[in-house]
PDB file of C-alpha atoms in Angstrom:
ATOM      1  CA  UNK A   1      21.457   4.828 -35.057  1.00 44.00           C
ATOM      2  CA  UNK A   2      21.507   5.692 -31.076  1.00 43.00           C
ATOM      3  CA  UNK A   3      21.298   2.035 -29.160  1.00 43.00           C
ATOM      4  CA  UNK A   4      19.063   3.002 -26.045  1.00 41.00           C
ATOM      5  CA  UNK A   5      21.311   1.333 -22.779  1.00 43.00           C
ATOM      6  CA  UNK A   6      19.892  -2.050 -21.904  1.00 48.00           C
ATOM      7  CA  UNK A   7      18.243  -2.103 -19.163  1.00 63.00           C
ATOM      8  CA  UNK A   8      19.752  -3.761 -15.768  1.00 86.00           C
ATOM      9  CA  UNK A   9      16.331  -4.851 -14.562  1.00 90.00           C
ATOM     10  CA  UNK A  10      13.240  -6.273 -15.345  1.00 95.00           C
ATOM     11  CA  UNK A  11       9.601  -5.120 -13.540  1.00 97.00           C
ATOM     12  CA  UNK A  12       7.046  -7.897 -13.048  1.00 97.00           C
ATOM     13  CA  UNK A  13       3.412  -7.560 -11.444  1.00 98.00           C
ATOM     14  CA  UNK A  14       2.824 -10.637  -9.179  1.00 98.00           C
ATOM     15  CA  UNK A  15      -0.841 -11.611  -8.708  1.00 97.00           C
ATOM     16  CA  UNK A  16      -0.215 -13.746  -5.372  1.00 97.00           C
ATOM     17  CA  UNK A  17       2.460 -13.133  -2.452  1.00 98.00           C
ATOM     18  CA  UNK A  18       3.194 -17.108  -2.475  1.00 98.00           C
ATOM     19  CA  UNK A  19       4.614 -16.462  -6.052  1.00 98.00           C
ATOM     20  CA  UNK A  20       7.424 -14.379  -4.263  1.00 98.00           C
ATOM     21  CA  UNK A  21       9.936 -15.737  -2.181  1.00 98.00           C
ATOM     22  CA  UNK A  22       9.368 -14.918   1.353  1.00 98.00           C
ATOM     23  CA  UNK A  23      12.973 -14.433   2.302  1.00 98.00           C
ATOM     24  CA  UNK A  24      13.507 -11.775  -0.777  1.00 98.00           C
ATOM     25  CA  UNK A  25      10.617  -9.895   0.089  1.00 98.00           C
ATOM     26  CA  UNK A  26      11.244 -10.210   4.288  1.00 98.00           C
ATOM     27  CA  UNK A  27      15.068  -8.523   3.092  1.00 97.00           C
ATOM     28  CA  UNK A  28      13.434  -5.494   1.845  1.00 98.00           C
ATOM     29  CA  UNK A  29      10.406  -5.507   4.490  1.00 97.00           C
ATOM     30  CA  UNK A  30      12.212  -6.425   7.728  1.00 95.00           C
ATOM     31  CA  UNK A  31      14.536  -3.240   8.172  1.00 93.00           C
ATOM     32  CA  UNK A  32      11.219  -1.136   8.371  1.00 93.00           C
ATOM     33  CA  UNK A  33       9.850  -0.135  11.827  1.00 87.00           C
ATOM     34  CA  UNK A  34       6.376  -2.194  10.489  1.00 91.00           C
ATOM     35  CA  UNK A  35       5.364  -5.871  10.623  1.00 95.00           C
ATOM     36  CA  UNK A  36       2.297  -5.053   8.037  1.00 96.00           C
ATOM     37  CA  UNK A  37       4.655  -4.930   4.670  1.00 97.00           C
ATOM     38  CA  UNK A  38       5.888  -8.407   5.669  1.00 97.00           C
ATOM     39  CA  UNK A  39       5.627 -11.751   3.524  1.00 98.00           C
ATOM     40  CA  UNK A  40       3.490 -13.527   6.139  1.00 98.00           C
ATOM     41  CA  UNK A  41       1.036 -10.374   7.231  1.00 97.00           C
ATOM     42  CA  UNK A  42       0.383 -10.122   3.663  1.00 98.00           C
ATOM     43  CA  UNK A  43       0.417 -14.018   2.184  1.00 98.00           C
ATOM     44  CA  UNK A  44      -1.985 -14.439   5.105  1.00 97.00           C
ATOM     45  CA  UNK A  45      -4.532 -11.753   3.913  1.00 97.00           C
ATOM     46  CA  UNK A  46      -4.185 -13.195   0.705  1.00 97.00           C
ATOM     47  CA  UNK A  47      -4.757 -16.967   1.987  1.00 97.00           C
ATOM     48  CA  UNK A  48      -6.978 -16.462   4.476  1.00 97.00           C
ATOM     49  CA  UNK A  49      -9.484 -14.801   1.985  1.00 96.00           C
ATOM     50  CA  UNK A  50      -9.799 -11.842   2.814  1.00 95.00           C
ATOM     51  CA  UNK A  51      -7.749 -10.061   0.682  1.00 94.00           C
ATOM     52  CA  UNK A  52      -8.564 -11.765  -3.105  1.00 93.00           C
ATOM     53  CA  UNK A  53     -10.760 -10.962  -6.264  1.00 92.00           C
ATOM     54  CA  UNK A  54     -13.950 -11.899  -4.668  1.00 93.00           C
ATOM     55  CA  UNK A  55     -13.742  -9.462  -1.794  1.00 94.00           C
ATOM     56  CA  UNK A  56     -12.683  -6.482  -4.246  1.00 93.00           C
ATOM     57  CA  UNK A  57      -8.751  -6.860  -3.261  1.00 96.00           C
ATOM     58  CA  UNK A  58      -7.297  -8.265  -5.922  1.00 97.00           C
ATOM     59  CA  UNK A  59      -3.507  -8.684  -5.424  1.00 97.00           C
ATOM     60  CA  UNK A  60      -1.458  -6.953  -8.289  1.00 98.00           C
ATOM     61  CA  UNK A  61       2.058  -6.894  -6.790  1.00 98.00           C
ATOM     62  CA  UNK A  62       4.839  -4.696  -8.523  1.00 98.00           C
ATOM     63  CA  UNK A  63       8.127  -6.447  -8.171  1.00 98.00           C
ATOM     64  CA  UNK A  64      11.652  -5.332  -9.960  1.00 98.00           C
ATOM     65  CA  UNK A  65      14.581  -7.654 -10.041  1.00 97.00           C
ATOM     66  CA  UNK A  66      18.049  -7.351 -11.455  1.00 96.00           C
ATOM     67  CA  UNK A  67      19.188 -10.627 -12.914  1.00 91.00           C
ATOM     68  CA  UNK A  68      17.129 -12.742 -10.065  1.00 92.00           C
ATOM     69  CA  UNK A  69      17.220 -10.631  -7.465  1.00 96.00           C
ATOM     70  CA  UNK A  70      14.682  -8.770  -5.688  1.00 98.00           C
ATOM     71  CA  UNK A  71      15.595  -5.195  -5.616  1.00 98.00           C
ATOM     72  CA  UNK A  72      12.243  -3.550  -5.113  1.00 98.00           C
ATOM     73  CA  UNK A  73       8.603  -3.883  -4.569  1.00 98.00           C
ATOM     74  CA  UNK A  74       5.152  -2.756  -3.210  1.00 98.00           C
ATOM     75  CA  UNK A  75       2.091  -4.689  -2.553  1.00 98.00           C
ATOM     76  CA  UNK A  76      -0.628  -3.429  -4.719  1.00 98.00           C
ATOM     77  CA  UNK A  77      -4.360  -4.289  -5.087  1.00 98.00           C
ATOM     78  CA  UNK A  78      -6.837  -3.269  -8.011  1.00 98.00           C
ATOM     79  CA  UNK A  79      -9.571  -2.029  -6.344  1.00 95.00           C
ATOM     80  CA  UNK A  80     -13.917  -1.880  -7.508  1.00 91.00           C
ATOM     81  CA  UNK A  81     -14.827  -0.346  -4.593  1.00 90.00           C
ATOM     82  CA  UNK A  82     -13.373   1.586  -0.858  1.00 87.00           C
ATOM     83  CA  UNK A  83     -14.356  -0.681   1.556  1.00 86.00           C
ATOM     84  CA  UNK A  84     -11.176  -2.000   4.038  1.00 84.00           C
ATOM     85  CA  UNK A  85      -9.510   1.335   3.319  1.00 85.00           C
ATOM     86  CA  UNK A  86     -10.277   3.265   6.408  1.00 84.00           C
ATOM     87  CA  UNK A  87     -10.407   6.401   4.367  1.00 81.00           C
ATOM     88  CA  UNK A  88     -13.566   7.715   2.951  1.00 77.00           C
ATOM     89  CA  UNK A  89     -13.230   8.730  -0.851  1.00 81.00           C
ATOM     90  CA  UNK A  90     -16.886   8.385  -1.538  1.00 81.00           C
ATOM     91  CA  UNK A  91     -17.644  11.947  -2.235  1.00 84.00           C
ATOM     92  CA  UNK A  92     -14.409  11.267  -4.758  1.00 83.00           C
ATOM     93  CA  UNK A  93     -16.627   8.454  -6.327  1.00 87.00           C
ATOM     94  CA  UNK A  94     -20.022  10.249  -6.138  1.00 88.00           C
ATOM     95  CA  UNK A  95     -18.224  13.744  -8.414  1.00 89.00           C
ATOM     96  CA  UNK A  96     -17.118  11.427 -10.406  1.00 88.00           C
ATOM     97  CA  UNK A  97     -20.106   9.567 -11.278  1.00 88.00           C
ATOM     98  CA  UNK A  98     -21.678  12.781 -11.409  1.00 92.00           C
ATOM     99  CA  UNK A  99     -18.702  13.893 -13.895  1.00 93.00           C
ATOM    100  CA  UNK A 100     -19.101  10.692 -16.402  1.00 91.00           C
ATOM    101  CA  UNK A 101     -15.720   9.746 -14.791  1.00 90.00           C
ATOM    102  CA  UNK A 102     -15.171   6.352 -13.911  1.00 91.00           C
ATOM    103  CA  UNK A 103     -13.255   6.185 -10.386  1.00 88.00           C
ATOM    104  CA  UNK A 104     -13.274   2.146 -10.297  1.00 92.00           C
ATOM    105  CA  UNK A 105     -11.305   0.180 -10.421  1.00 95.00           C
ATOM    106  CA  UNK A 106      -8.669   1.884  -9.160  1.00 95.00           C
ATOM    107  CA  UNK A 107      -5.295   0.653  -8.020  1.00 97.00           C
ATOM    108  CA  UNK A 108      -4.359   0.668  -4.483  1.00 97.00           C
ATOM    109  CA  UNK A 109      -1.305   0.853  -2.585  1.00 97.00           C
ATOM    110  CA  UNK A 110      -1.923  -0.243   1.002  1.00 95.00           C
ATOM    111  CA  UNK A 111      -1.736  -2.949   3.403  1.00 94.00           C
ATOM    112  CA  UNK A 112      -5.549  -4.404   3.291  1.00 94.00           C
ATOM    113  CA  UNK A 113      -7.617  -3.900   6.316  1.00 92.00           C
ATOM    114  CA  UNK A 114      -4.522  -2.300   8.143  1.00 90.00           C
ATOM    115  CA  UNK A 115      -4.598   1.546   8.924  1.00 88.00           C
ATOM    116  CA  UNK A 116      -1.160   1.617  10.219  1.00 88.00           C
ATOM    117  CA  UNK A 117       0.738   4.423   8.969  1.00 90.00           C
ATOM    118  CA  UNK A 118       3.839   3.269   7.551  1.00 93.00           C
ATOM    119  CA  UNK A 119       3.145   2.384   3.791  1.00 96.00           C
ATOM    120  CA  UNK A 120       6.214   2.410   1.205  1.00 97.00           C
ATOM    121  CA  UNK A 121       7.744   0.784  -1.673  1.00 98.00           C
ATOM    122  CA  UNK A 122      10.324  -1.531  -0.179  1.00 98.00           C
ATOM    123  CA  UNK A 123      13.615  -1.553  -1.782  1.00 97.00           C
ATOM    124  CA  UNK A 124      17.207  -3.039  -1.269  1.00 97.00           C
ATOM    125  CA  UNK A 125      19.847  -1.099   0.735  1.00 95.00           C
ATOM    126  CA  UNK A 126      22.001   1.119  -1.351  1.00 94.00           C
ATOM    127  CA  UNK A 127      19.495   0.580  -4.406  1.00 95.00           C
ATOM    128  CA  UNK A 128      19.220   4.636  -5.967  1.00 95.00           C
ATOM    129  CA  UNK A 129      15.848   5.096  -4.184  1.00 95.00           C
ATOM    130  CA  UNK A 130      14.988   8.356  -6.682  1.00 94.00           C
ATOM    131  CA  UNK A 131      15.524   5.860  -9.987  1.00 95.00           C
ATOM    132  CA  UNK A 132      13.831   2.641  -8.686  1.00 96.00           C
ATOM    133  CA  UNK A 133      10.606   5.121  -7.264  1.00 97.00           C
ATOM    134  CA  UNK A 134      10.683   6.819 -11.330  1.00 96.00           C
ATOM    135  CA  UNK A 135      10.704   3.003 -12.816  1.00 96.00           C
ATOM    136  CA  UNK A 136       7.962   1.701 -10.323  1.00 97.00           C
ATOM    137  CA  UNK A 137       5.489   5.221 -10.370  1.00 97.00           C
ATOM    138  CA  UNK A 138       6.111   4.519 -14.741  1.00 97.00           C
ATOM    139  CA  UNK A 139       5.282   0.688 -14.337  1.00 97.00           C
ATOM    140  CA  UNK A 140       2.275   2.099 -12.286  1.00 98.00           C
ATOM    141  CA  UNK A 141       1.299   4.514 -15.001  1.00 97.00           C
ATOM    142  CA  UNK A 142       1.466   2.090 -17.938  1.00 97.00           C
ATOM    143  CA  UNK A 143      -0.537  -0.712 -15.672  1.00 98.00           C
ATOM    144  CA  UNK A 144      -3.223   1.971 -15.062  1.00 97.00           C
ATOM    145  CA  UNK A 145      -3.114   2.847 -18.704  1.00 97.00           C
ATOM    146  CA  UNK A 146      -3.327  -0.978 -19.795  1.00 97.00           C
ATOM    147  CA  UNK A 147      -6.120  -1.883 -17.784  1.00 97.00           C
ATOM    148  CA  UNK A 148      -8.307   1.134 -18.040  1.00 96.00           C
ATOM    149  CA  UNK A 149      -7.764   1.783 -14.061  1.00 96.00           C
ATOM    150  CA  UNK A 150      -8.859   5.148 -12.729  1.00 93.00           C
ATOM    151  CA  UNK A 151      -5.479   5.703 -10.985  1.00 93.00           C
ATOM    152  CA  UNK A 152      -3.313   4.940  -8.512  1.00 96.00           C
ATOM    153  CA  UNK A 153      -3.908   5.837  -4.273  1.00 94.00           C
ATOM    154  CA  UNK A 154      -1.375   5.400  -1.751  1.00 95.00           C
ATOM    155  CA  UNK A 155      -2.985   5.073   1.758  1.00 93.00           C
ATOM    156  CA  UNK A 156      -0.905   5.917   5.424  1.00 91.00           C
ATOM    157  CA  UNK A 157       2.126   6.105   3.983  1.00 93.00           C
ATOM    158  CA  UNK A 158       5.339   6.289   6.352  1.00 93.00           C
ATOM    159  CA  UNK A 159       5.988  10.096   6.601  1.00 92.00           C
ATOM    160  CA  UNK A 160       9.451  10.076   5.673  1.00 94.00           C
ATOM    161  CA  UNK A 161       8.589   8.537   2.064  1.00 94.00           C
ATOM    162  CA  UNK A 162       5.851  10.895   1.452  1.00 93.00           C
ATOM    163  CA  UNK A 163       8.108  13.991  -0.137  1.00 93.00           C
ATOM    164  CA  UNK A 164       9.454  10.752  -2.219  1.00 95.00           C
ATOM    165  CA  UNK A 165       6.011  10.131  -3.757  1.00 93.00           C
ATOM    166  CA  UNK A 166       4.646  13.751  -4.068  1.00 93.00           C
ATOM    167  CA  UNK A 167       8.168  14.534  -6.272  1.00 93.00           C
ATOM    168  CA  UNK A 168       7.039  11.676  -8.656  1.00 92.00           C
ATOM    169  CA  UNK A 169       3.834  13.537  -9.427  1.00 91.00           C
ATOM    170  CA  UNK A 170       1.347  12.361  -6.499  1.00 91.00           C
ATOM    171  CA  UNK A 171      -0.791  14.445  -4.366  1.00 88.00           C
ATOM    172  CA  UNK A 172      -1.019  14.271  -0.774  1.00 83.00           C
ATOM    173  CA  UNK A 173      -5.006  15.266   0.814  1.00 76.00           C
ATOM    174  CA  UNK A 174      -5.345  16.013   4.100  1.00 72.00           C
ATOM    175  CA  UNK A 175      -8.143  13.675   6.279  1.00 69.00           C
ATOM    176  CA  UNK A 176      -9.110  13.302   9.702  1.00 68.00           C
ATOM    177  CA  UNK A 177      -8.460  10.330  11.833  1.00 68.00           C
ATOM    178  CA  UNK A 178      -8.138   9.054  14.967  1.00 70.00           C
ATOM    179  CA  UNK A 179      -5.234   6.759  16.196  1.00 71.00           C
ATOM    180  CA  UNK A 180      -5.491   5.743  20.010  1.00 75.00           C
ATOM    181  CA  UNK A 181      -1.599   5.231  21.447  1.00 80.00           C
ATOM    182  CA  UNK A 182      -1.021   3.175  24.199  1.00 85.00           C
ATOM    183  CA  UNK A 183      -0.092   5.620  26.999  1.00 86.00           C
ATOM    184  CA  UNK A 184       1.518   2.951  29.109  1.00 89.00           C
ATOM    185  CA  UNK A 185      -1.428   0.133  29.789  1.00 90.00           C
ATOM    186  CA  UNK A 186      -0.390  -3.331  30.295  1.00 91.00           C
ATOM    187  CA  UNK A 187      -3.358  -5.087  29.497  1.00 90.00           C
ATOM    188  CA  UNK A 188      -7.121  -3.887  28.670  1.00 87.00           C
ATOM    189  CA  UNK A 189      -8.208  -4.225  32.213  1.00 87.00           C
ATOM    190  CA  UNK A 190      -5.561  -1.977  32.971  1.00 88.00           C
ATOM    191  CA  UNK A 191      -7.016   0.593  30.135  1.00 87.00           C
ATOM    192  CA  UNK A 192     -10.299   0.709  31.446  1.00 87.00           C
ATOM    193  CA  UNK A 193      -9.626   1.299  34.987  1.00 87.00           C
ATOM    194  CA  UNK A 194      -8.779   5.451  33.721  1.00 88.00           C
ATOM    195  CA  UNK A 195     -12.692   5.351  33.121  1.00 88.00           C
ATOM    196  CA  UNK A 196     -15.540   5.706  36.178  1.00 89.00           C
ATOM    197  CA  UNK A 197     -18.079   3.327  35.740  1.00 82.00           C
ATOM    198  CA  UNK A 198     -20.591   5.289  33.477  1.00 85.00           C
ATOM    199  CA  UNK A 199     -17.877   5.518  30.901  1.00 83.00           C
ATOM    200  CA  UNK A 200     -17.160   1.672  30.803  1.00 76.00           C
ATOM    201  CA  UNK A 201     -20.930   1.280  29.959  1.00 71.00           C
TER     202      UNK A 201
END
């Protein structure tokens, strides 16, 4: 009989961020050019209310660990409805309704309320990025599976970890959006001094 390897890790779906340590998370988090994948930003969407069962976020955080620590994770949220997502799927939801499909709950990889590009799954320097993304996009698979979820959306993820997620099987779809950059205002005041006075109306 062939004895399968055992495993070096163990993956575990966290239903609040204060069940994580903060510092093992903020080690993965921190080295990104983002503050919205941090412990706090999130804990305090999760605290604060806005971000829990009740408001159609309901935390479903996908950790891994070897021995006790913390080599990967991605916030995650299963999902009855769009709203907080700045992207529009309804059309998505209205085919498949019209389909017999069900398209909620889904599960949702995003920073709630935050369109910031910039979305990843964090993981540990020198961790095999290819392997840990194959174990976490299974562990996704088999959570969908287990709790009759629709499937899984990623929403403005960083660009560079795109390629990443489309070779494990995901789809990228093109939308429209507008992001305003700061082309060198100090303050709001300052902003609104480009416009005459019929455009500050």
């Amino acid at each position: 009989m062939v004895q399968q390897p055992k495993l070096d890790y163990s993956v575990i779906w966290v239903n609040r961020m204060a069940d994580i340590p903060q510092s093992a998370w903020d080690d993965l988090a921190q080295p990104l050019k983002t503050p919205f994948l941090e412990w706090d930003w999130l804990n305090n969407i999760e605290t604060s209310g806005s971000a829990t069962a009740k408001t159609g976020w309901l935390p479903n955080h996908l950790t891994v660990w070897r021995d006790r620590q913390l080599i990967a994770a991605a916030p995650m949220y299963v999902k009855g409805h769009s709203y907080g997502e700045f992207v529009f799927d309804q059309q998505w939801a209205d085919l498949s309704y019209r389909l017999g499909i069900s398209y909620y709950p889904k599960l949702l990889g995003m920073t709630p309320f935050t369109p910031a590009v910039g979305y990843r799954f964090l993981m540990a320097p020198g961790e095999d990025e290819d392997e840990l993304t194959q174990i976490m996009v299974s562990a996704i698979d088999h959570f969908c599976d287990r709790n009759h979820l629709s499937g899984c959306h990623f929403l403005f993820v960083d660009p560079d970890w795109r390629p990443v997620i489309e070779r494990n099987g995901f789809k990228g779809w093109l939308h429209h959006s507008y992001i305003w950059q700061n082309q060198g205002f100090s303050s709001f005041e300052d902003y609104l001094k480009v416009f005459n006075a019929n455009q500050r109306r």
